[in-house]
Coordinates of N, CA and C in Angstrom, one line a residue:
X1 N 43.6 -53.2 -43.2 CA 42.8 -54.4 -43.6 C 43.4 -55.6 -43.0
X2 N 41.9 -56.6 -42.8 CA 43.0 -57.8 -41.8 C 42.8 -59.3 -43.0
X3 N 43.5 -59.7 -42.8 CA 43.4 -61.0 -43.5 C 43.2 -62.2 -42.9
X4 N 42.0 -63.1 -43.2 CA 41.6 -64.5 -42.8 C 43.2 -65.2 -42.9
X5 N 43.2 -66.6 -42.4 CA 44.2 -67.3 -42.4 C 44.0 -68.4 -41.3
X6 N 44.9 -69.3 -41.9 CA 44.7 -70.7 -41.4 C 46.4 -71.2 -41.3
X7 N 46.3 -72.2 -40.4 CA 48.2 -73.0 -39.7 C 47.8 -73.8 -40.6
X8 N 48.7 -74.1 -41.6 CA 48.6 -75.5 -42.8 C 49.7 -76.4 -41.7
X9 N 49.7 -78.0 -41.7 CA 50.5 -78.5 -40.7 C 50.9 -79.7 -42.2
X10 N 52.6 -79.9 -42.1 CA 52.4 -81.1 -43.1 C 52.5 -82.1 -41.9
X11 N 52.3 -83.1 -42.5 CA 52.3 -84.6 -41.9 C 52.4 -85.6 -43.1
X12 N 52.3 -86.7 -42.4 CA 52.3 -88.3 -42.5 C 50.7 -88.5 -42.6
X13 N 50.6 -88.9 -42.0 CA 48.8 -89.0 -40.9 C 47.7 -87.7 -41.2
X14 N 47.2 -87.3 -42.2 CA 46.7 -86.3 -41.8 C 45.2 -85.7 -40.7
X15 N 44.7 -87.0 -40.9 CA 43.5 -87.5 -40.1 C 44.0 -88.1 -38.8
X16 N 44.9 -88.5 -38.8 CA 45.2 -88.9 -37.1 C 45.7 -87.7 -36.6
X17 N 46.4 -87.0 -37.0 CA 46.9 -85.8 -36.5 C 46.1 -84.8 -36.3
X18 N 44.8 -84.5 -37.1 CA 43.1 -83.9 -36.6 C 42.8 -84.3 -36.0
X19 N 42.4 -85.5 -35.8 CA 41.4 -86.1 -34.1 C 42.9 -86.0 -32.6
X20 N 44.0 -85.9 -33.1 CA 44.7 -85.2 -31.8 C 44.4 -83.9 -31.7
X21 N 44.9 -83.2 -32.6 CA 44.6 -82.3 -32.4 C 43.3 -81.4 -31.8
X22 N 42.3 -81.9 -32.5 CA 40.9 -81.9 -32.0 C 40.7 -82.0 -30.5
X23 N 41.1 -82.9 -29.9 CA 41.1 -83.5 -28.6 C 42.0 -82.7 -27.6
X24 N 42.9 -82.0 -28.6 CA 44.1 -81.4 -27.4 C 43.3 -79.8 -27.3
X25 N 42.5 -79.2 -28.6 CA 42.5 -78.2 -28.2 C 41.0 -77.9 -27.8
X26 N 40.0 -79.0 -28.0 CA 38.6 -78.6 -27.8 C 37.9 -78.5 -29.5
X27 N 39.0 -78.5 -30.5 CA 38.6 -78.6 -31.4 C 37.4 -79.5 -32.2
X28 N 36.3 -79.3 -33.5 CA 35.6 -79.8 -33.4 C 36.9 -80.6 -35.5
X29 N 36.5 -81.7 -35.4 CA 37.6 -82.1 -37.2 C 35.9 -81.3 -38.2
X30 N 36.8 -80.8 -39.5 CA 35.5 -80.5 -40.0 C 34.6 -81.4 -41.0
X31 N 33.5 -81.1 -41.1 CA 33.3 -82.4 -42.0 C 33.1 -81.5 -43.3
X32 N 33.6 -81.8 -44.0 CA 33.8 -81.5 -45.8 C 32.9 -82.0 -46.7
X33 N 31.9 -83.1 -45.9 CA 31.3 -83.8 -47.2 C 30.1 -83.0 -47.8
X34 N 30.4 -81.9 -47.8 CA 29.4 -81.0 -49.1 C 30.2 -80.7 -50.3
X35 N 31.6 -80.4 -50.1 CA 32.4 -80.1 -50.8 C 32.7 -81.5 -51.6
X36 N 32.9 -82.5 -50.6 CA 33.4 -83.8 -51.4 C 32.1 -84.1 -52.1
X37 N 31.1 -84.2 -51.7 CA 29.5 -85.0 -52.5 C 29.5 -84.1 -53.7
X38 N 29.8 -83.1 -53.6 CA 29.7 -81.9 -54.9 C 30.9 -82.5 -56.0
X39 N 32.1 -82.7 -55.4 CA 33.1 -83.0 -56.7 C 33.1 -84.2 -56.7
X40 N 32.6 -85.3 -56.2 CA 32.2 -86.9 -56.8 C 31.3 -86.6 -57.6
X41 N 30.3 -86.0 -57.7 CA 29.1 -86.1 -58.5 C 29.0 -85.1 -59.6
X42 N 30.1 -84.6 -59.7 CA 30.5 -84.0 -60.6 C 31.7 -84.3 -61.6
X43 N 32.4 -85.4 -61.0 CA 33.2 -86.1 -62.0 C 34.7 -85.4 -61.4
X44 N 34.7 -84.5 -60.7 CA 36.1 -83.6 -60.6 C 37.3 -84.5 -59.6
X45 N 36.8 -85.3 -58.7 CA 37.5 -86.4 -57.7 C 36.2 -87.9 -58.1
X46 N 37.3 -88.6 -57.8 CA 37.5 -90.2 -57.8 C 37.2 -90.4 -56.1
X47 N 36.7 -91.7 -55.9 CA 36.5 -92.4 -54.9 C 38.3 -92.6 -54.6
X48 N 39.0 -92.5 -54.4 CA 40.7 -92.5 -54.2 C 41.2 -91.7 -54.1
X49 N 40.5 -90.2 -54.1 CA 40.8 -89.0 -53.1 C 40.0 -88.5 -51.9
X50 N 39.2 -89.5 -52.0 CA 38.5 -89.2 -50.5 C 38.1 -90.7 -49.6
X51 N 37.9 -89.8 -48.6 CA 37.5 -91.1 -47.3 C 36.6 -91.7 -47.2
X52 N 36.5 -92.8 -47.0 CA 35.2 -94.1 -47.7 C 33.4 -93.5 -46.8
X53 N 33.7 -92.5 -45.6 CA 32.4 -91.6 -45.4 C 32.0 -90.7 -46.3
X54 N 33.0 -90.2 -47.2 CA 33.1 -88.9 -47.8 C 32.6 -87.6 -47.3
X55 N 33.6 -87.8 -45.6 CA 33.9 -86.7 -45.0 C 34.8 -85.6 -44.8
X56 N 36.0 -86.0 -45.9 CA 36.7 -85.3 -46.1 C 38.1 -85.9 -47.1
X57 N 39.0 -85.8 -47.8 CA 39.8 -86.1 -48.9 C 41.3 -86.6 -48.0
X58 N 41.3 -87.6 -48.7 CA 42.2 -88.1 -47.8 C 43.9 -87.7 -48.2
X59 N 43.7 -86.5 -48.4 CA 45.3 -85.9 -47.9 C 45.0 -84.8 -47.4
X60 N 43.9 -84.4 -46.7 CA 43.5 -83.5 -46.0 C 42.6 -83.5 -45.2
X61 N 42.9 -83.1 -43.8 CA 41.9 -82.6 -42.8 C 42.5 -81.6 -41.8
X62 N 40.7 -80.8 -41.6 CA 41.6 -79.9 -40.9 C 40.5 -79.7 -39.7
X63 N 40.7 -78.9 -38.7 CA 40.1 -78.7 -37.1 C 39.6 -77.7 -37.0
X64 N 38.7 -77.2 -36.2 CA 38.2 -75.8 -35.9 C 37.6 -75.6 -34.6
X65 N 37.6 -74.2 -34.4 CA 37.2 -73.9 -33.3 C 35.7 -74.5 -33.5
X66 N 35.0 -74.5 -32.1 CA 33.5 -74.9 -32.4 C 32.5 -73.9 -32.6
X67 N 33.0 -72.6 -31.7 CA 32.6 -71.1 -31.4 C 32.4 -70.6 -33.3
X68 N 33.2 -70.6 -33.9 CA 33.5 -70.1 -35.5 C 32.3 -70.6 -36.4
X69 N 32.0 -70.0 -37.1 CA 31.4 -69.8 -38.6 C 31.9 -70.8 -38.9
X70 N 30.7 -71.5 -39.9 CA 31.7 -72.3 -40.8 C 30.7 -72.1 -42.3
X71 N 31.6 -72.2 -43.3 CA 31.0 -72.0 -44.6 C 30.0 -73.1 -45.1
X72 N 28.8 -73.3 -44.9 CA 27.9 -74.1 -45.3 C 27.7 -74.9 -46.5
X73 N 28.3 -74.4 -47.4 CA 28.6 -75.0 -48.6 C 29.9 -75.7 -48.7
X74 N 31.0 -75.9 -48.1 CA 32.0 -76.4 -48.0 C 32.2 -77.2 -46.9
X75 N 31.6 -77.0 -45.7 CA 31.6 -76.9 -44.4 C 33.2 -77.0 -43.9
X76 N 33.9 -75.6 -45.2 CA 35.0 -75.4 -44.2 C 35.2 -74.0 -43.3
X77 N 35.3 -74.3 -41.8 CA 35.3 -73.4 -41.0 C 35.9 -72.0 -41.3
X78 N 35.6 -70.6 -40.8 CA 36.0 -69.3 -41.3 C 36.2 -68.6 -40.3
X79 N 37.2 -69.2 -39.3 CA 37.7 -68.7 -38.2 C 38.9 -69.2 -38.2
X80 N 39.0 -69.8 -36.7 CA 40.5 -70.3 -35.8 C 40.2 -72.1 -36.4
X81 N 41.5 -72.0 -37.3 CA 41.5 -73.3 -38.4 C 42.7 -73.8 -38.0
X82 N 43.2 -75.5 -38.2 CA 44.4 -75.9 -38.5 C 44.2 -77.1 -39.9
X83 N 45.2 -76.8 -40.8 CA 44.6 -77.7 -41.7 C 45.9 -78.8 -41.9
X84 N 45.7 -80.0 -41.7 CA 47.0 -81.2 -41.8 C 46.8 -81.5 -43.2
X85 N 47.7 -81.4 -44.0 CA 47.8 -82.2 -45.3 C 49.8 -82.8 -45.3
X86 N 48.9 -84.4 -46.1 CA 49.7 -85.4 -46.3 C 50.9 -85.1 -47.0
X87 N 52.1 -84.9 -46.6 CA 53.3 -84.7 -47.8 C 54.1 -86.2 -47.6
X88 N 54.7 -86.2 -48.7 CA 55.5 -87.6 -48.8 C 57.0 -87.8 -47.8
X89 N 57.5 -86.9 -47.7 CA 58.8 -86.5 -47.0 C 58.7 -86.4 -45.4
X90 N 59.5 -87.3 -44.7 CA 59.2 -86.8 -43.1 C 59.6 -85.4 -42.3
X91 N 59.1 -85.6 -41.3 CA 59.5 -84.6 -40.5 C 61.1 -84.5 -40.3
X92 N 61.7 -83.4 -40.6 CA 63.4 -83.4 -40.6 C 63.6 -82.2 -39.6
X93 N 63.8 -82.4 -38.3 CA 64.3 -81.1 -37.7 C 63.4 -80.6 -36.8
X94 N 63.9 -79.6 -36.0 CA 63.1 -78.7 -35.1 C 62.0 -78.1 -35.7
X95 N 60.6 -77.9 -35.4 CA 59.8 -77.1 -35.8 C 60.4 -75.7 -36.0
X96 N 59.7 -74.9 -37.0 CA 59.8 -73.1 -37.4 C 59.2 -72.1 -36.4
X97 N 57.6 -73.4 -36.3 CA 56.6 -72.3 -36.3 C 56.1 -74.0 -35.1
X98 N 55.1 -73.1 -34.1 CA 54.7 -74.2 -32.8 C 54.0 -73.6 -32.1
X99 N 52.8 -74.2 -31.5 CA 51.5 -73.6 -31.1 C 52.1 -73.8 -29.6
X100 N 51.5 -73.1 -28.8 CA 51.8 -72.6 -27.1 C 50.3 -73.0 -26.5
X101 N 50.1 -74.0 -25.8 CA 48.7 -74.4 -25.0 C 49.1 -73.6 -24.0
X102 N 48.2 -72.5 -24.3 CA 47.6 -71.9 -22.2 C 47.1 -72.5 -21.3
X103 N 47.2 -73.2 -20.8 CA 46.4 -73.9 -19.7 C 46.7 -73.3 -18.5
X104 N 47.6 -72.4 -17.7 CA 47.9 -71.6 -16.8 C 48.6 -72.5 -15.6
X105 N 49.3 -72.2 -14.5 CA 50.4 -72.9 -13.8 C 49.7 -73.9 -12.7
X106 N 48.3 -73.4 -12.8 CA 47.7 -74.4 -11.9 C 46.8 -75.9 -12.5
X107 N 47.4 -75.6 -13.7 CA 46.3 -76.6 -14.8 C 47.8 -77.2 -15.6
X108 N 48.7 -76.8 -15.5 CA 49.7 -77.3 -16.7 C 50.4 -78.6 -16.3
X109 N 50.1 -79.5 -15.3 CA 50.6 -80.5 -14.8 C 49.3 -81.8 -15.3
X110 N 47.9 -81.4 -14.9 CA 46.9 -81.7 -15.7 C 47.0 -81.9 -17.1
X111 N 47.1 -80.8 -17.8 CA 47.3 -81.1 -19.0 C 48.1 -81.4 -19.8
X112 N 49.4 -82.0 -19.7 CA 50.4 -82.3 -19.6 C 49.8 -84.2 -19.4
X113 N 49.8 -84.2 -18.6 CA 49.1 -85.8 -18.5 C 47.9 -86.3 -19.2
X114 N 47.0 -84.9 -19.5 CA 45.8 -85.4 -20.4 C 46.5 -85.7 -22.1
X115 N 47.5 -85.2 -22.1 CA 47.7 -84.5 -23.8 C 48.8 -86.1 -23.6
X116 N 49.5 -86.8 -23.0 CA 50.6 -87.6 -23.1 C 49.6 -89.1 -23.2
X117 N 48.1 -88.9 -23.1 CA 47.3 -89.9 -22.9 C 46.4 -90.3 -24.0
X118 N 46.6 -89.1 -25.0 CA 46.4 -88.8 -26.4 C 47.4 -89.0 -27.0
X119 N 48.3 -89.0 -26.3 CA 49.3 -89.6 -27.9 C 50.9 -88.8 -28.0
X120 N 50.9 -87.9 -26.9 CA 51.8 -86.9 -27.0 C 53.0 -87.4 -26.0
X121 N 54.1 -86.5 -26.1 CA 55.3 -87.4 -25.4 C 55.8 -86.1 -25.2
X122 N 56.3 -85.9 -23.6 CA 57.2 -84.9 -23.2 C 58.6 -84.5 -23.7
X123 N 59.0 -84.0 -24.1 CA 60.5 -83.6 -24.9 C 61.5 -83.2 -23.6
X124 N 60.8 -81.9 -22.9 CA 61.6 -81.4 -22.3 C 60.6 -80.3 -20.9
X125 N 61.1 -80.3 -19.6 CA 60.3 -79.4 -18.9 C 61.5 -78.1 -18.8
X126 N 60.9 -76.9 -19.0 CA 61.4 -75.8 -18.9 C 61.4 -75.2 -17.7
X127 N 62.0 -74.9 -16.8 CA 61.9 -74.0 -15.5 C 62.9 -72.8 -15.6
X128 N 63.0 -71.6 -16.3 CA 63.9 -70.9 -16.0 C 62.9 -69.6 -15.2
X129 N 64.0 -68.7 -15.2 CA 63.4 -67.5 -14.7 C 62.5 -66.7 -15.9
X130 N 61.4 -66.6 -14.9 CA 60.3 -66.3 -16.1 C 59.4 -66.7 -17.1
X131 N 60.0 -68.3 -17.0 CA 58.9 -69.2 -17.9 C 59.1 -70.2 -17.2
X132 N 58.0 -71.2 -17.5 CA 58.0 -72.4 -16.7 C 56.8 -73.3 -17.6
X133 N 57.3 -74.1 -18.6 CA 56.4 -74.7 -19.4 C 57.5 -76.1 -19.5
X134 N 56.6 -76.7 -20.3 CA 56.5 -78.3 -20.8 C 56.4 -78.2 -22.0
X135 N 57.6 -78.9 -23.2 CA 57.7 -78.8 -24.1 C 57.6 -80.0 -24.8
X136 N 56.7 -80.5 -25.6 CA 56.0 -81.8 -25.5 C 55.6 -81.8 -27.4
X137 N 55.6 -83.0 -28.0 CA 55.6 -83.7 -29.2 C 54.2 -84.9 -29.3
X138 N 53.9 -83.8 -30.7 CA 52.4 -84.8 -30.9 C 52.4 -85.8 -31.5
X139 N 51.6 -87.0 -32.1 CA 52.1 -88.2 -32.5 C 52.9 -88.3 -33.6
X140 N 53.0 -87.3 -34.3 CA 54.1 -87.3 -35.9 C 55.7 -86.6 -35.0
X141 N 55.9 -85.9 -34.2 CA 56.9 -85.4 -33.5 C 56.9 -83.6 -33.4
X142 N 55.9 -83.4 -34.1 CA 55.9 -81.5 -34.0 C 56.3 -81.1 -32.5
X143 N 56.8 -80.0 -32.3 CA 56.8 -79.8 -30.9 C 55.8 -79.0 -30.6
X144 N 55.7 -78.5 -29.4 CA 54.2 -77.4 -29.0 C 54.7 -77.7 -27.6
X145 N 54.1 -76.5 -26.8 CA 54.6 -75.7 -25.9 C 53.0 -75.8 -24.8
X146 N 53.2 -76.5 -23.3 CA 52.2 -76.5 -22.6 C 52.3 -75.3 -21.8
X147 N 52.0 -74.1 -21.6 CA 52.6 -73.3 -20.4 C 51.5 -72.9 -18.9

């Protein structure tokens, strides 16, 4: 049996860090306001947990493929998801866990300059035997991998 699942990402920014992200992978941000219009009008959230569109709650957004399903009643996507939510505490340390862009060896110089123009900043270029990527930081400092 396979299990659905989603990359929870903490941040600072949770909404700045979806529209990069969006942008870096082709991603579309999702819009939530079925789920938000449902629990304002129901009394369950306050105008102070969500975003003055009531597009989505503001310690949370998250990205999706555009290709994916998305749940119509929620309009949260039920595919290839990343979801940013706001924690209070900064970023401390090397990432655990870090997404790898394929863009392949004739495009990784390309996108490397498109992604640094969005907001991202080069860490480190890798050339050893057998790998050859760019190891690059999105606007909160996550690392991620262009190869």
């Amino acid at each position: 049996m396979t299990l659905e699942w989603k990359l929870v990402v903490d941040c600072a920014d949770p909404h700045a860090q979806a529209a990069f992200w969006a942008q870096a992978l082709g991603y579309e941000v999702e819009d939530n306001s079925a789920i938000v219009g449902r629990l304002l009008a129901g009394g369950v959230v306050g105008e102070e947990a969500v975003t003055p569109d009531h597009t989505a709650f503001r310690t949370l957004r998250a990205v999706r493929h555009p290709d994916d399903p998305v749940d119509q009643d929620t309009g949260t996507g039920l595919g290839r998801r990343i979801l940013f939510q706001a924690v209070p505490e900064p970023k401390a340390g090397k990432n655990r866990l870090h997404i790898d862009l394929h863009a392949g060896p004739e495009r990784r110089d390309a996108e490397v300059d498109r992604l640094k123009a969005l907001g991202a900043t080069v860490l480190q270029v890798v050339q050893e035997p057998g790998s050859h990527h760019v190891t690059m930081a999105d606007p909160e400092g996550n690392e991620f991998d262009v190869q």
